[in-house]
Every structure is written in structure tokens, then in C-alpha cells.
XYZ file of C-alpha atoms in Angstrom:
730
model
C 7.233 -31.069 -10.933
C 5.604 -30.137 -7.627
C 2.874 -27.493 -7.883
C 2.195 -25.854 -4.538
C 1.577 -22.705 -2.533
C 4.805 -21.168 -1.310
C 4.381 -18.401 1.284
C 7.184 -15.941 1.952
C 6.505 -14.561 5.434
C 8.220 -11.198 5.761
C 9.993 -8.811 3.409
C 13.483 -9.097 4.875
C 16.701 -8.714 2.910
C 16.921 -12.409 1.954
C 13.386 -12.475 0.551
C 13.880 -9.184 -1.275
C 17.007 -10.542 -2.971
C 15.216 -13.796 -3.786
C 12.408 -11.866 -5.490
C 14.988 -9.852 -7.394
C 16.558 -13.106 -8.635
C 13.183 -14.333 -9.929
C 12.343 -10.956 -11.459
C 15.606 -10.915 -13.405
C 15.524 -14.634 -14.276
C 11.952 -15.880 -14.573
C 13.163 -19.399 -15.376
C 14.341 -19.753 -11.774
C 10.965 -18.914 -10.248
C 9.254 -22.001 -8.782
C 6.033 -22.988 -10.518
C 2.798 -22.463 -8.651
C 1.257 -19.870 -6.386
C 3.734 -17.747 -4.426
C 2.549 -15.224 -1.830
C 4.665 -12.641 -0.016
C 3.210 -11.404 3.284
C 4.575 -8.252 4.866
C 3.252 -5.594 7.232
C 4.133 -2.776 4.804
C 4.440 -2.351 1.058
C 8.080 -1.377 1.486
C 10.986 -2.683 3.493
C 13.860 -0.570 4.794
C 17.455 -1.385 3.973
C 18.852 -1.263 7.499
C 22.357 -0.360 6.349
C 21.168 3.066 5.203
C 18.914 3.944 8.134
C 21.630 5.732 10.179
C 22.346 7.776 7.050
C 18.648 8.707 6.917
C 18.862 9.943 10.515
C 21.984 11.940 9.654
C 20.159 13.398 6.617
C 22.716 11.846 4.295
C 19.830 10.048 2.576
C 16.133 10.726 2.326
C 13.618 8.132 3.514
C 12.797 6.936 -0.013
C 16.485 6.283 -0.729
C 16.455 3.479 1.858
C 13.146 1.879 0.848
C 12.737 -1.261 -1.234
C 9.376 -1.207 -3.021
C 7.983 -4.693 -2.426
C 4.949 -4.099 -4.664
C 7.093 -3.473 -7.712
C 9.471 -6.270 -6.785
C 6.683 -8.810 -6.220
C 4.970 -7.793 -9.451
C 8.160 -8.221 -11.478
C 8.773 -11.596 -9.803
C 5.153 -12.684 -10.475
C 4.410 -13.052 -6.771
C 1.200 -12.140 -4.928
C 1.724 -9.415 -2.312
C -0.403 -9.434 0.844
C -0.072 -6.430 3.155
C -1.022 -7.540 6.643
C 0.381 -8.258 10.077
C 1.311 -11.841 10.918
C -0.220 -12.996 14.198
C 0.917 -16.588 14.335
C 1.978 -19.780 12.625
C 0.977 -23.400 13.034
C 3.837 -25.239 11.383
C 2.249 -28.664 11.735
C -1.102 -27.608 10.218
C 0.646 -25.429 7.606
C -1.360 -22.315 8.468
C -0.287 -18.680 8.746
C -2.557 -16.469 10.874
C -3.114 -12.867 9.757
C -4.651 -9.917 11.570
C -7.213 -8.582 9.108
C -8.154 -11.492 6.875
C -8.610 -15.250 6.669
C -5.679 -17.526 7.438
C -3.290 -18.471 4.655
C -2.749 -22.174 4.040
C 0.571 -23.178 2.543
C 2.474 -26.226 1.460
C 5.850 -24.555 2.057
C 6.862 -21.423 3.895
C 9.994 -19.300 4.185
C 10.369 -16.969 7.176
C 12.382 -13.767 6.840
C 10.659 -11.027 8.807
C 12.295 -8.214 10.691
C 12.837 -8.585 14.395
C 11.733 -6.147 17.060
C 13.973 -4.408 19.576
C 14.638 -6.365 22.761
C 13.376 -3.751 25.211
C 13.816 -5.896 28.322
C 17.606 -5.678 28.454
C 17.867 -2.113 29.711
C 14.496 -1.481 31.333
C 16.090 -1.434 34.760
C 18.062 1.696 33.844
C 14.999 3.717 32.774
C 13.304 5.871 35.376
C 9.713 7.055 35.270
C 10.606 10.263 33.399
C 12.172 8.446 30.461
C 10.443 8.306 27.083
C 12.206 5.375 25.453
C 11.353 4.339 21.871
C 12.729 1.160 20.250
C 14.866 1.640 17.152
C 12.616 -0.899 15.395
C 10.340 -0.479 13.601
C 12.442 2.125 11.824
C 9.563 4.308 10.624
C 8.274 4.870 14.164
C 11.786 5.583 15.427
C 12.274 8.164 12.670
C 8.951 9.815 13.508
C 10.106 10.050 17.130
C 13.408 11.601 16.090
C 11.601 14.120 13.879
C 9.364 15.056 16.806
C 12.533 15.875 18.762
C 13.977 18.083 15.997
C 12.300 21.190 17.373
C 14.318 20.825 20.580
C 17.614 20.008 18.906
C 19.007 23.537 19.135
C 17.930 24.186 22.705
C 20.963 23.545 24.875
C 18.864 23.438 28.042
C 16.694 20.611 26.802
C 17.000 17.206 28.427
C 19.794 15.057 27.153
C 18.824 12.629 24.422
C 20.098 9.122 25.123
C 21.022 6.175 22.947
C 20.850 2.989 24.982
C 23.004 0.115 23.800
C 26.494 0.417 22.370
C 26.609 -2.344 19.792
C 27.189 -1.492 16.143
C 23.651 -0.089 15.830
C 23.823 2.111 18.940
C 27.237 3.450 18.002
C 26.173 4.390 14.475
C 22.867 5.917 15.644
C 24.691 8.084 18.198
C 27.026 9.452 15.514
C 24.072 10.031 13.154
C 22.167 11.979 15.812
C 25.184 14.180 16.418
C 25.215 15.038 12.690
C 21.472 15.759 12.829
C 21.673 17.743 16.080
C 25.045 19.515 16.306
C 24.233 21.243 19.616
C 21.877 18.962 21.522
C 23.289 17.122 24.560
C 23.681 13.431 23.685
C 24.772 10.433 25.683
C 25.394 6.762 24.955
C 24.716 4.143 27.585
C 27.057 1.191 27.153
C 28.702 -1.826 28.703
C 32.390 -1.202 29.411
C 33.641 -4.351 27.682
C 31.980 -3.436 24.366
C 33.786 -0.196 23.593
C 37.474 0.187 22.861
C 39.366 3.177 24.216
C 39.782 4.469 20.656
C 36.031 4.563 20.089
C 35.428 6.109 23.520
C 37.840 8.922 22.733
C 36.131 9.684 19.414
C 32.700 9.696 21.087
C 33.927 12.109 23.749
C 35.478 14.348 21.079
C 32.046 14.460 19.418
C 30.505 15.585 22.738
C 28.619 12.320 23.184
C 28.732 11.531 26.888
C 29.269 7.937 28.022
C 27.319 6.411 30.883
C 27.503 2.878 32.255
C 24.655 0.431 31.885
C 23.471 0.695 35.504
C 23.162 4.511 35.479
C 19.471 5.594 35.496
C 18.314 7.329 32.306
C 15.732 10.095 32.144
C 14.406 12.081 29.210
C 13.959 10.890 25.608
C 15.900 7.820 24.499
C 16.297 5.380 21.645
C 16.646 1.699 22.547
C 19.283 -0.020 20.414
C 19.388 -3.037 22.699
C 19.514 -5.978 20.335
C 16.868 -7.938 18.481
C 14.211 -10.452 19.425
C 11.806 -12.464 17.256
C 8.060 -11.849 17.643
C 6.280 -13.561 20.520
C 4.106 -15.713 18.258
C 7.152 -17.725 17.178
C 7.094 -19.407 20.604
C 3.698 -20.971 19.806
C 4.500 -21.971 16.237
C 5.566 -25.524 17.058
C 9.012 -24.878 15.576
C 12.213 -25.818 17.458
C 13.887 -22.654 18.773
C 17.385 -21.813 19.912
C 18.055 -20.074 23.247
C 17.879 -16.696 21.496
C 14.314 -17.449 20.414
C 15.262 -17.795 16.752
C 14.169 -20.832 14.721
C 16.712 -23.627 14.707
C 17.599 -24.711 11.171
C 19.807 -27.122 9.310
C 22.552 -25.852 7.015
C 19.949 -25.927 4.212
C 17.870 -23.281 6.079
C 15.171 -25.880 6.748
C 13.667 -26.229 10.198
C 15.214 -29.096 12.119
C 11.694 -30.543 12.502
C 9.704 -29.512 9.410
C 11.509 -29.716 6.042
C 8.883 -27.526 4.358
C 9.703 -24.593 6.695
C 12.699 -22.368 5.876
C 13.992 -19.569 8.113
C 16.768 -16.989 7.664
C 17.760 -13.526 8.828
C 16.600 -12.254 12.200
C 14.261 -15.215 12.782
C 16.443 -18.188 11.804
C 19.792 -19.507 12.990
C 21.881 -22.443 11.773
C 22.016 -25.011 14.563
C 25.607 -26.068 13.794
C 26.930 -22.670 12.671
C 25.139 -19.940 14.648
C 25.628 -16.396 13.402
C 24.299 -13.104 14.816
C 21.018 -11.642 13.479
C 22.759 -9.195 11.170
C 21.784 -7.892 7.739
C 25.228 -8.984 6.526
C 24.368 -12.653 7.063
C 20.862 -12.243 5.648
C 22.228 -10.803 2.406
C 24.787 -13.579 2.066
C 22.222 -16.282 2.763
C 19.808 -15.054 0.080
C 21.281 -16.847 -2.908
C 21.478 -20.251 -1.199
C 17.971 -19.856 0.221
C 16.542 -19.087 -3.223
C 18.352 -22.001 -4.854
C 17.238 -24.413 -2.131
C 13.599 -23.403 -2.493
C 13.931 -23.832 -6.248
C 15.672 -27.192 -5.883
C 13.075 -28.470 -3.430
C 10.373 -27.598 -5.959
C 12.194 -29.722 -8.528
C 12.836 -32.588 -6.115
C 16.606 -32.038 -6.143
C 19.073 -32.366 -3.281
C 19.427 -29.138 -1.310
C 22.649 -27.188 -0.969
C 24.494 -26.705 2.326
C 25.468 -23.208 3.435
C 28.777 -22.832 5.221
C 28.955 -19.207 6.380
C 32.300 -17.647 7.141
C 33.081 -17.275 10.825
C 33.103 -13.493 10.807
C 31.949 -10.713 8.504
C 33.207 -7.236 7.827
C 31.044 -4.651 9.621
C 31.216 -1.051 8.434
C 29.848 1.563 10.821
C 29.280 5.123 9.679
C 30.411 8.082 11.767
C 31.379 10.448 13.001
C 29.648 12.690 10.442
C 31.103 16.154 9.958
C 30.154 19.077 7.695
C 33.466 18.967 5.831
C 34.185 15.225 5.861
C 32.339 12.089 6.944
C 34.090 9.102 8.470
C 33.404 5.431 9.083
C 34.848 2.434 10.914
C 35.562 -1.072 9.692
C 35.310 -3.989 12.149
C 36.727 -7.428 11.335
C 36.184 -9.501 14.421
C 38.308 -7.868 17.119
C 40.235 -5.775 14.593
C 39.272 -2.129 14.237
C 40.157 0.158 11.320
C 39.380 3.870 11.199
C 37.677 6.120 11.423
C 38.594 7.225 7.904
C 36.889 9.038 4.988
C 37.626 6.312 2.463
C 35.789 3.753 4.613
C 32.724 6.021 4.517
C 32.981 6.360 0.730
C 33.273 2.577 0.523
C 30.183 2.113 2.693
C 28.182 4.572 0.592
C 29.258 2.773 -2.583
C 28.182 -0.607 -1.178
C 24.833 0.706 0.079
C 23.968 2.547 -3.115
C 25.000 -0.389 -5.275
C 22.738 -2.643 -3.186
C 19.740 -0.343 -3.664
C 20.518 0.273 -7.325
C 19.994 -3.438 -8.017
C 16.323 -3.067 -7.096
C 15.960 0.118 -9.144
C 17.479 -1.661 -12.139
C 14.913 -4.473 -11.869
C 12.078 -1.941 -11.881
C 13.489 -0.001 -14.825
C 14.284 -3.172 -16.748
C 10.702 -4.360 -16.481
C 9.106 -0.984 -17.236
C 11.150 -0.591 -20.427
C 10.793 -4.201 -21.568
C 7.539 -3.475 -23.411
C 7.071 -1.222 -26.415
C 4.090 1.124 -26.750
C 1.937 -1.561 -28.395
C 2.580 -4.048 -25.605
C 1.915 -1.945 -22.518
C -0.338 -3.579 -19.973
C -3.989 -2.674 -20.169
C -5.450 -1.147 -17.043
C -7.590 -3.275 -14.766
C -10.315 -2.507 -12.275
C -13.108 -0.252 -13.531
C -10.786 1.026 -16.267
C -11.469 -2.303 -18.016
C -15.085 -1.402 -18.822
C -16.490 -0.708 -22.278
C -16.403 2.905 -23.453
C -19.664 4.849 -23.300
C -20.262 5.304 -27.061
C -20.025 1.639 -28.168
C -21.983 0.657 -25.060
C -24.868 3.003 -25.869
C -24.859 2.091 -29.552
C -24.943 -1.632 -28.772
C -27.823 -1.193 -26.321
C -29.724 0.903 -28.856
C -29.303 -1.584 -31.707
C -30.196 -4.486 -29.407
C -33.452 -2.736 -28.416
C -33.079 -3.827 -24.779
C -35.995 -1.995 -23.172
C -34.538 1.428 -23.933
C -31.590 0.876 -21.598
C -29.356 3.121 -23.711
C -31.151 6.105 -22.162
C -31.255 4.723 -18.620
C -28.274 6.032 -16.673
C -29.425 5.124 -13.162
C -26.992 3.239 -10.955
C -29.445 0.554 -9.770
C -32.725 -0.843 -11.088
C -36.033 -1.165 -9.268
C -36.916 -4.840 -8.920
C -39.951 -4.786 -6.653
C -42.000 -2.376 -4.550
C -43.666 -3.871 -1.507
C -47.130 -3.015 -0.284
C -45.510 -1.181 2.649
C -43.594 1.094 0.285
C -40.135 -0.482 0.426
C -38.198 -0.609 -2.838
C -36.007 -3.603 -3.658
C -33.214 -2.498 -6.005
C -30.446 -4.378 -7.764
C -27.176 -3.627 -9.513
C -24.334 -5.638 -10.978
C -20.655 -4.792 -11.329
C -17.262 -6.427 -11.608
C -13.907 -6.341 -13.347
C -10.595 -8.192 -13.789
C -8.295 -8.273 -10.771
C -6.975 -4.828 -9.934
C -4.261 -6.109 -7.571
C -2.668 -9.485 -6.947
C -3.926 -9.943 -3.365
C -7.100 -12.040 -3.886
C -8.669 -11.067 -0.537
C -8.172 -7.321 -0.921
C -9.079 -7.416 -4.606
C -12.378 -9.154 -3.761
C -13.090 -6.627 -1.003
C -12.475 -3.683 -3.351
C -14.643 -5.266 -6.057
C -17.482 -5.762 -3.560
C -17.222 -2.198 -2.229
C -17.188 -0.895 -5.792
C -20.329 -2.897 -6.634
C -22.075 -1.729 -3.452
C -21.567 1.923 -4.391
C -24.281 1.657 -7.076
C -26.765 0.781 -4.335
C -25.504 3.569 -2.071
C -25.763 6.108 -4.903
C -29.469 5.281 -5.273
C -30.117 5.822 -1.572
C -30.356 2.140 -0.688
C -28.771 -0.062 1.932
C -27.105 -3.261 0.770
C -28.836 -6.430 1.988
C -27.242 -9.254 -0.043
C -25.004 -10.173 -2.946
C -24.346 -13.058 -5.301
C -20.818 -13.238 -6.708
C -19.652 -14.910 -9.903
C -15.997 -15.866 -9.498
C -13.809 -17.005 -12.381
C -10.681 -18.803 -11.199
C -7.585 -19.761 -13.178
C -7.127 -23.317 -14.430
C -4.773 -24.474 -11.677
C -4.809 -27.515 -9.359
C -7.763 -27.970 -6.996
C -5.855 -27.091 -3.838
C -4.737 -23.730 -5.229
C -8.238 -22.971 -6.542
C -9.654 -23.707 -3.100
C -7.149 -21.378 -1.409
C -7.897 -18.587 -3.896
C -11.667 -19.001 -3.492
C -11.400 -18.932 0.314
C -9.544 -15.616 0.074
C -12.000 -14.178 -2.469
C -15.099 -15.081 -0.444
C -13.448 -13.765 2.715
C -12.787 -10.433 1.004
C -16.380 -10.128 -0.204
C -17.747 -10.998 3.244
C -15.513 -8.372 4.860
C -17.224 -5.733 2.695
C -20.777 -7.000 3.216
C -20.979 -7.983 6.872
C -20.406 -4.482 8.384
C -23.465 -3.464 6.351
C -25.483 -6.362 7.820
C -25.487 -7.891 4.336
C -24.548 -11.411 3.302
C -23.693 -13.670 0.404
C -26.854 -15.582 -0.569
C -25.475 -17.663 -3.416
C -23.286 -17.330 -6.451
C -21.452 -19.197 -9.158
C -17.900 -20.263 -9.947
C -16.178 -20.748 -13.296
C -12.794 -21.967 -14.391
C -11.052 -19.745 -16.912
C -10.199 -21.099 -20.343
C -7.697 -18.326 -20.983
C -3.990 -18.736 -20.465
C -3.032 -18.135 -16.828
C -0.838 -15.012 -16.447
C 2.436 -14.941 -14.541
C 0.758 -13.991 -11.260
C -1.874 -16.681 -10.822
C -4.158 -14.477 -8.715
C -4.329 -11.891 -11.518
C -6.437 -14.374 -13.513
C -9.288 -14.074 -10.997
C -12.342 -12.179 -12.254
C -15.222 -11.245 -9.963
C -18.687 -9.906 -10.695
C -21.403 -9.312 -8.121
C -25.140 -8.923 -8.316
C -25.919 -6.692 -5.328
C -29.369 -6.241 -3.815
C -30.433 -3.191 -1.845
C -33.439 -1.821 -0.047
C -34.843 1.702 0.072
C -37.089 2.167 3.092
C -40.586 3.551 2.767
C -39.486 6.724 4.625
C -36.924 7.580 1.940
C -37.178 8.247 -1.761
C -34.778 6.793 -4.298
C -31.990 9.167 -5.294
C -31.904 9.473 -9.063
C -29.491 11.216 -11.380
C -32.187 13.358 -12.995
C -32.990 15.609 -10.043
C -30.492 18.472 -10.424
C -31.930 21.878 -9.518
C -30.708 25.412 -10.115
C -28.595 26.537 -7.172
C -27.539 23.020 -6.186
C -24.027 22.452 -4.838
C -22.014 19.486 -6.195
C -20.212 17.517 -3.476
C -17.642 14.701 -3.624
C -17.007 12.238 -0.803
C -13.343 11.483 -1.523
C -10.453 12.202 -3.872
C -9.892 11.182 -7.488
C -6.976 9.575 -9.287
C -7.123 5.801 -8.790
C -6.952 5.170 -12.534
C -3.685 6.993 -13.134
C -2.243 5.732 -9.830
C -2.658 2.088 -10.865
C -1.654 2.729 -14.478
C 1.593 4.314 -13.305
C 2.158 1.592 -10.721
C 2.387 -0.973 -13.531
C 5.353 1.042 -14.794
C 6.943 1.277 -11.331
C 6.463 5.062 -11.368
C 4.404 5.561 -8.200
C 5.793 6.526 -4.826
C 4.912 3.578 -2.536
C 3.354 5.854 0.075
C 1.076 7.423 -2.561
C -0.159 4.009 -3.687
C -0.623 2.944 -0.054
C -2.724 6.060 0.582
C -4.920 5.492 -2.469
C -5.554 1.842 -1.596
C -6.320 2.749 2.020
C -8.944 5.258 0.860
C -10.471 2.847 -1.638
C -10.569 0.205 1.100
C -12.848 2.374 3.280
C -16.513 1.500 2.937
C -18.728 4.512 2.250
C -21.894 2.960 3.660
C -21.452 4.974 6.869
C -21.783 8.178 4.810
C -25.150 6.921 3.649
C -26.399 6.458 7.197
C -25.396 10.028 8.000
C -27.309 11.298 4.965
C -30.402 9.396 6.092
C -30.120 11.083 9.491
C -29.801 14.439 7.760
C -33.000 13.771 5.788
C -34.777 12.860 9.005
C -33.585 16.034 10.748
C -34.773 18.090 7.794
C -38.112 16.218 7.747
C -37.558 16.185 4.010
C -37.176 13.033 1.921
C -36.198 15.299 -1.036
C -33.224 16.869 0.784
C -30.812 15.367 -1.741
C -31.738 16.116 -5.314
C -29.396 13.811 -7.262
C -26.635 11.322 -6.567
C -24.257 9.011 -8.401
C -20.943 7.275 -7.872
C -17.835 8.176 -9.860
C -16.470 5.078 -11.576
C -15.216 4.155 -15.043
C -16.428 7.194 -17.003
C -14.635 9.547 -14.623
C -16.006 12.602 -12.849
C -16.947 14.419 -16.056
C -18.681 11.422 -17.631
C -20.810 10.697 -14.588
C -21.651 14.377 -14.047
C -22.804 14.435 -17.667
C -25.130 11.517 -16.918
C -26.633 13.585 -14.099
C -26.860 16.745 -16.182
C -28.214 15.184 -19.391
C -30.910 13.149 -17.614
C -31.916 16.195 -15.536
C -32.080 18.405 -18.637
C -34.122 15.830 -20.536
C -36.664 15.955 -17.734
C -36.649 19.771 -17.698
C -37.009 20.079 -21.468
C -39.923 17.665 -21.438
C -41.650 20.149 -19.140
C -40.501 23.147 -21.263
C -38.220 24.409 -18.496
C -34.799 26.057 -18.831
C -31.942 23.529 -18.991
C -29.014 23.589 -16.584
C -25.224 23.755 -16.716
C -22.532 22.857 -14.184
C -19.673 25.142 -13.185
C -16.714 23.200 -11.788
C -14.208 24.705 -9.344
C -10.831 23.577 -10.675
C -8.865 24.342 -7.514
C -11.345 22.416 -5.340
C -11.345 19.090 -7.180
C -9.479 16.726 -4.821
C -6.871 14.229 -5.945
C -4.854 11.542 -4.204
C -1.263 12.474 -3.281
C 1.056 12.207 -6.261
C -1.696 12.120 -8.898
C -1.078 15.567 -10.422
C 2.649 14.819 -10.576
C 1.924 11.567 -12.436
C -0.406 13.343 -14.855
C 2.246 16.002 -15.457
C 4.724 13.217 -16.258
C 2.378 11.827 -18.914
C 0.931 8.801 -17.103
C -2.652 7.920 -18.046
C -5.070 5.058 -17.602
C -5.650 3.192 -20.852
C -9.369 4.036 -20.519
C -8.766 7.784 -20.162
C -8.527 8.293 -23.932
C -12.085 7.002 -24.391
C -13.301 9.365 -21.672
C -11.728 12.441 -23.298
C -14.739 12.637 -25.603
C -16.497 14.259 -22.642
C -14.175 17.265 -22.965
C -16.464 18.409 -25.785
C -19.000 19.308 -23.120
C -16.928 22.439 -22.368
C -17.364 23.643 -25.976
C -20.123 26.226 -26.647
C -23.278 24.918 -28.359
C -24.494 27.873 -30.365
C -26.424 30.473 -28.399
C -26.942 28.065 -25.495
C -23.327 28.212 -24.351
C -21.688 25.068 -22.986
C -22.973 22.370 -20.663
C -19.895 22.669 -18.424
C -17.804 25.693 -17.478
C -14.699 26.209 -15.379
C -14.119 28.427 -12.394
C -10.337 28.216 -12.678
C -9.518 30.449 -9.709
C -5.773 31.086 -9.852
C -5.110 28.372 -12.454
C -4.241 29.967 -15.830
C -6.399 28.852 -18.762
C -4.668 26.260 -20.992
C -1.773 26.021 -18.528
C -0.121 22.712 -17.640
C -1.982 22.721 -14.325
C -5.268 23.263 -16.172
C -4.470 20.323 -18.460
C -3.726 18.116 -15.443
C -7.158 18.948 -13.995
C -8.744 18.179 -17.383
C -7.084 14.757 -17.315
C -8.082 14.233 -13.681
C -11.804 14.656 -14.387
C -11.768 11.925 -17.068
C -9.647 9.514 -15.060
C -11.598 6.244 -14.516
C -12.166 5.452 -10.851
C -12.366 2.175 -8.959
C -14.099 2.481 -5.569
C -14.533 6.126 -6.479
C -16.349 8.831 -4.528
C -20.064 9.403 -4.210
C -21.229 12.584 -5.931
C -24.160 14.425 -4.380
C -26.266 17.425 -5.398
C -28.187 19.335 -2.741
C -29.068 22.832 -1.566
C -26.296 25.117 -0.372
C -27.570 25.118 3.215
C -27.438 21.325 3.523
C -24.124 21.286 1.656
C -22.617 23.678 4.200
C -23.618 21.338 7.021
C -22.094 18.312 5.289
C -18.884 20.198 4.516
C -18.584 21.376 8.129
C -18.898 17.765 9.282
C -15.766 17.026 7.245
C -16.803 14.178 4.956
C -17.727 16.110 1.793
C -15.933 18.510 -0.559
C -17.610 21.182 -2.682
C -16.429 20.981 -6.305
C -19.060 22.928 -8.234
C -22.558 24.297 -8.582
C -25.611 24.068 -10.861
C -26.928 27.066 -12.839
C -29.472 27.807 -15.537
C -28.066 28.195 -19.019
């Protein structure tokens, strides 16, 4: 059986249905490494987009979550923009990362709007936005909502009177009952029946050559991306890839193309979602059969397909049309009900896959969390270090160790970190691991100068291992090079454990990171807290629960996107700003203590700061300190509190709950931590969510800084830091 790297370029309808087939029937999934590349983590079901405009559906109703789908189908998901393809060299070019090499590729990416068709009718005052990509078109429509009730506003135009333009015009009339609307069309494309209905809905009709001014949506047909022209693939006149009836390129049998980017040479069909959906099953089976060395199946599409177009939409009853070639039925309410049934059934298939997978495991079989939530709990770690008598390390809570101090006063520091793959994308996972490891150096006041990674790869064929390692090293370099740091060596291992369903999830990365503290600056330790200090955080919390819930398909895709985007931002630039602040203050002791918030959560790492500071104070017979946390100020990623309220937790959170005891009074001394709850009632559900938030383990978590209130105010005003508490004497 052939073992290879199959790349699915684009998250179109055919690919989404193919992934659903493999998620529901794992025996059909081709063996080997499979990677899906798409610009976004979701794809929009085009059939429901007019309903979104008409407010019949919300945005999430029309989204297919590709992360969940890829995970269930045991496929790597890469979120990036495709820049090009070299079919002969079997290379896919991406915008933000190294190229992907493949042995086979299937192309099913969304097309863009062909904006050249009607440009001659737009005058200089026109603000014309293409209908694709859908998210940008919807943002444009929302920006026009404020003017929808103003009858004197400029007419809003829909340019292009194909099925898409017709349905969008009706949807806009439902959204904006009073706003002047017009549809620019070609006379031959609209029947008198449709024209009469448009006029009755107060949608003016203008011919194609009439100049358009004011805001407009371009629904002027589709065109493949420009890079297809340089791919080396044979193209039809429309610019789409010419394929055989097996969906294979007429020149390269290892290249498949469907949907908006592929067209059967002998049976051309329009770039419609109807054809893409119907092609999905044959495409999947042909890719599977090619893997097994079997003869491929021939697709013979029907000559025409039923097209259902929603509208007009009315408050009391909604209508729709049915087109079968030249035949026109409607508009009629039952056609609209039929369309809604078809659309919702289509989307429900993807929901069922997600629910099926999330309920397929009992409580004892739930997936363990990855990332920094895979670390050892604090108690067994300290006990093991104590019994091993390893240079008293059980009492050393600093983030990085001093290796060498030069004669000029520079300190060379070192730290090590790593964890099992957090996400399936090997490049992004390696980047996040490297950024996470670098944060120990940043928290000590050092700049990263070099790193040595240890990479464990799954036991798979050499070619796949090479591709995975290229992506991993590229991800690490992307984190180091902006810091003027580099990889200076490392080590590779091959895993002896059973490879999981997603091959890339078997990758494990650890990094030894070296940093330098200049002679002008002092190391930032955890033991420097002072009375009156303000506690600052550099970013929000909640990555642990976000990723735990994502394994159950319970996270809103936009919330997960936001969390990953924040984690993906290097915090080394914050460090440079802090150095500048020290220089302006002429004070190398401007920042009293610092750490990074990782596996032990906010409370656990604050306790490291507080306990080490108090040990130092007690040694000098000084009054110990406590920390008062401001519950309402502790920041969380979007959706995190909702997930905590629903009962989602990282598997490591239970070990961190031992730190809750720090809020309990200790005799006459009171407690080490106290709450300033603000308007949050004590013991309320909201209070409990905040308690869970502060023990949530973080990957690529925030830096936590303690400094005087005057410096804190400056940092807060500059926008990068958030005040979450203060330090007081007990």
C-alpha cells in the first residue's frame, strides 16, 4: 500500500464532505500523512450566505468548523494563504511558512469574484466590494446598516444578475426594507416574471452599461486565483484546471481538482456549489482507490442541476424560486421551506460528526490535554527533586539558571522547556513551543541568543519524517530569528510509541534556550516583591480550557482563532520596551519581580513569587507579604468564562486547585492571597469561574511583572499591560 503525503489545498465543499466521510468511516481514510491547507479555520456554506444577509441565519449557522472536522478525520490542518503551486516539482507555496512538499494534491479552494466584468460601469464615486470572500462582504454590509433607514442615502447596488446577484438583492431588501436598491443586469438573463417581482419589491433594474455610483456589491461571477496560471497545470478558457472524468489533471495524474478551480474537459459544468457537493463522493473514492493502486472511477455529471434561489423575503412569508435549466418555478413558500430543509440538513451532517466524536469516549477515556498542561504537577515534582537531592532545586523557582558571568558583567542564562504537540500543524506547533520556551528567558530579563531543540518524530517513512522535520525547524526559526537568535545544534529521535491517528500529533519538541543579560541590567528574579507593588499581566488567560474544550468540539472557531493568534505573538518586543523604561528611569531595579504564567496557572506562579519573596524577607526578620487580586480585572480570552461555566476544564487544572488553599486564613497571619471581588458576589458562579481561571494551565502564557505604581501606570497607559492586583504587608 502506498504511503505518501496527500495535501488538500482549500476547504471547499468537496473537501469538507471528503473529511466528513473519513471522520465517520476511518477505514476509508488513506494511510499516511494528510494535510489540509486553508486560509481560515472555517469555511462558509455558500448556500446559506444570502440567508445570513437577510438575518434568517446567524454567521455561525453557515460555518463549517474545519478544525473539528480535520481532527475527527485525523488530518493535519494548516491555516495559511496559498501563494502558488509547482505541479511538476510537487511543491505548494505558502505565505507565512516553508513550502509544503507533497506526493499527491487535491485542489478545492474557493474562487474570488471576477471584478473585471463590470468595471466599465463603475464611476469614480462607486465603492464596490466583491461578494467573495464572504466575511469581508458581510462586514461591508454591516457597515452600511446605519444608513439602511435613511431614504436620502445613495442607492445601494448589486451588480450582476445571475443566481447569486438575484438572491443577494432579495436578501438585502429583507435586511433593509426602506433603503433604495438597484440590480444591474444583462437583459437576456432575467425573465419578465423575475423582473416584475423585483420591481414589486422596489428593487430598480438598470442595464449593464449604465454607470453606477455609491456603494455596490459585485456578484459578477467567479475566477480562480492568479497563481493557478503559473502552476504548470493545463487550464481551460475559464482559467479553471482541466481534468479528466476522474478529477485528475490531464497532465499530472497525482493532481486532482474540483469545485471552483477544476472543470471536466469532456463534460464542463459551471463553478457551482451544487456540482462541488455532487463531486465529493467520487473524488474521495478516487483518492482512496489511487492510494490502494485500484482503477479510478469515472464521474458522469448530469447535464443540469436544480438551482433553488431564496427570495423575496417578507415579514409574514418567505419565498423562493426553483430553476431547472430554462424552466422556472415560483416564487412559492414551499420552495423556501424546501431550501431551508436542504441547507440545514447539509450543515447538520457536520454537527453530527462533531457530536458523534465528542460522545464516543467515556469519562475514563477522554483525551489528556497537551501543551504545557502535560507537565508534572508541582507536589510530586518538588518531592522528587527533594528526595533526589539535586542541588536543592526543589526550592529554586527561578525561570532560568545562571550559567556563566563574564568579566564584563554579562550573565549567560539557560532554560529548557517542551511538551507534546498542542496542535496538528507541525510548523505552528514548533513555533508555539519555541515561544513558550523563550518566555523563561524573557521573564528573567534576558534576551534570547540561541537554542538547541530535541525533536522526537513518529516512526514513519523517511520522506514523511523529512517533511515533518522541515516544518518543525522552520517553525522554531520563525520564533528565534526576529530576536536575532539562531539554532546552534540539536538532536532528533524516532518515537517507539504507537503513532496516533494524526501523524503530526506524535511530534514532541523540547528546547534548551540560551539568553544573555547585559551588564547594564540586573536579572529579574521571583523573590523581589515589595510592599506597594502592582501586579501586571501582559495578555489574557484561558489557553488551557480553550484547548481542552476544543478536543470536545465545544469551542467557537473564532474564539480558538483569537487565542492562537495571541499565543502566536512573540513577547520579546515587550522586553525591549521594559529595558528602555529602565534606562529612562536610570534604575536597573525598576522591576522588582517577574515570571511567566505557564503550567501551574496564574495562582501557582504568583505563589512562587510570593513564597520566594517571603522566604527572603523572613530570613531578614521582615514582615511577610500577601497579594490582593482584583477579580474583575483578570483578563481572559473570548469564550473562556462561558466554557468554564459549562464545566470544561484542562486535565491539569485539578492538580493546580491545591493552590486554592492559599486563600484560606493561616491562624493570626491571615491568608497569603485575598480577593477584591468588586461587583462579583462571593461564592457566586462568576466567582467560581474566576477561581478556575487562575488555576488554568497556560501555554505561551503572559508575562507577570511586579513594579511600583508609578511605573505601572506608565506601562498601563502604553496599552500593553493590565493591572490585576497589588502587594501588601500581612
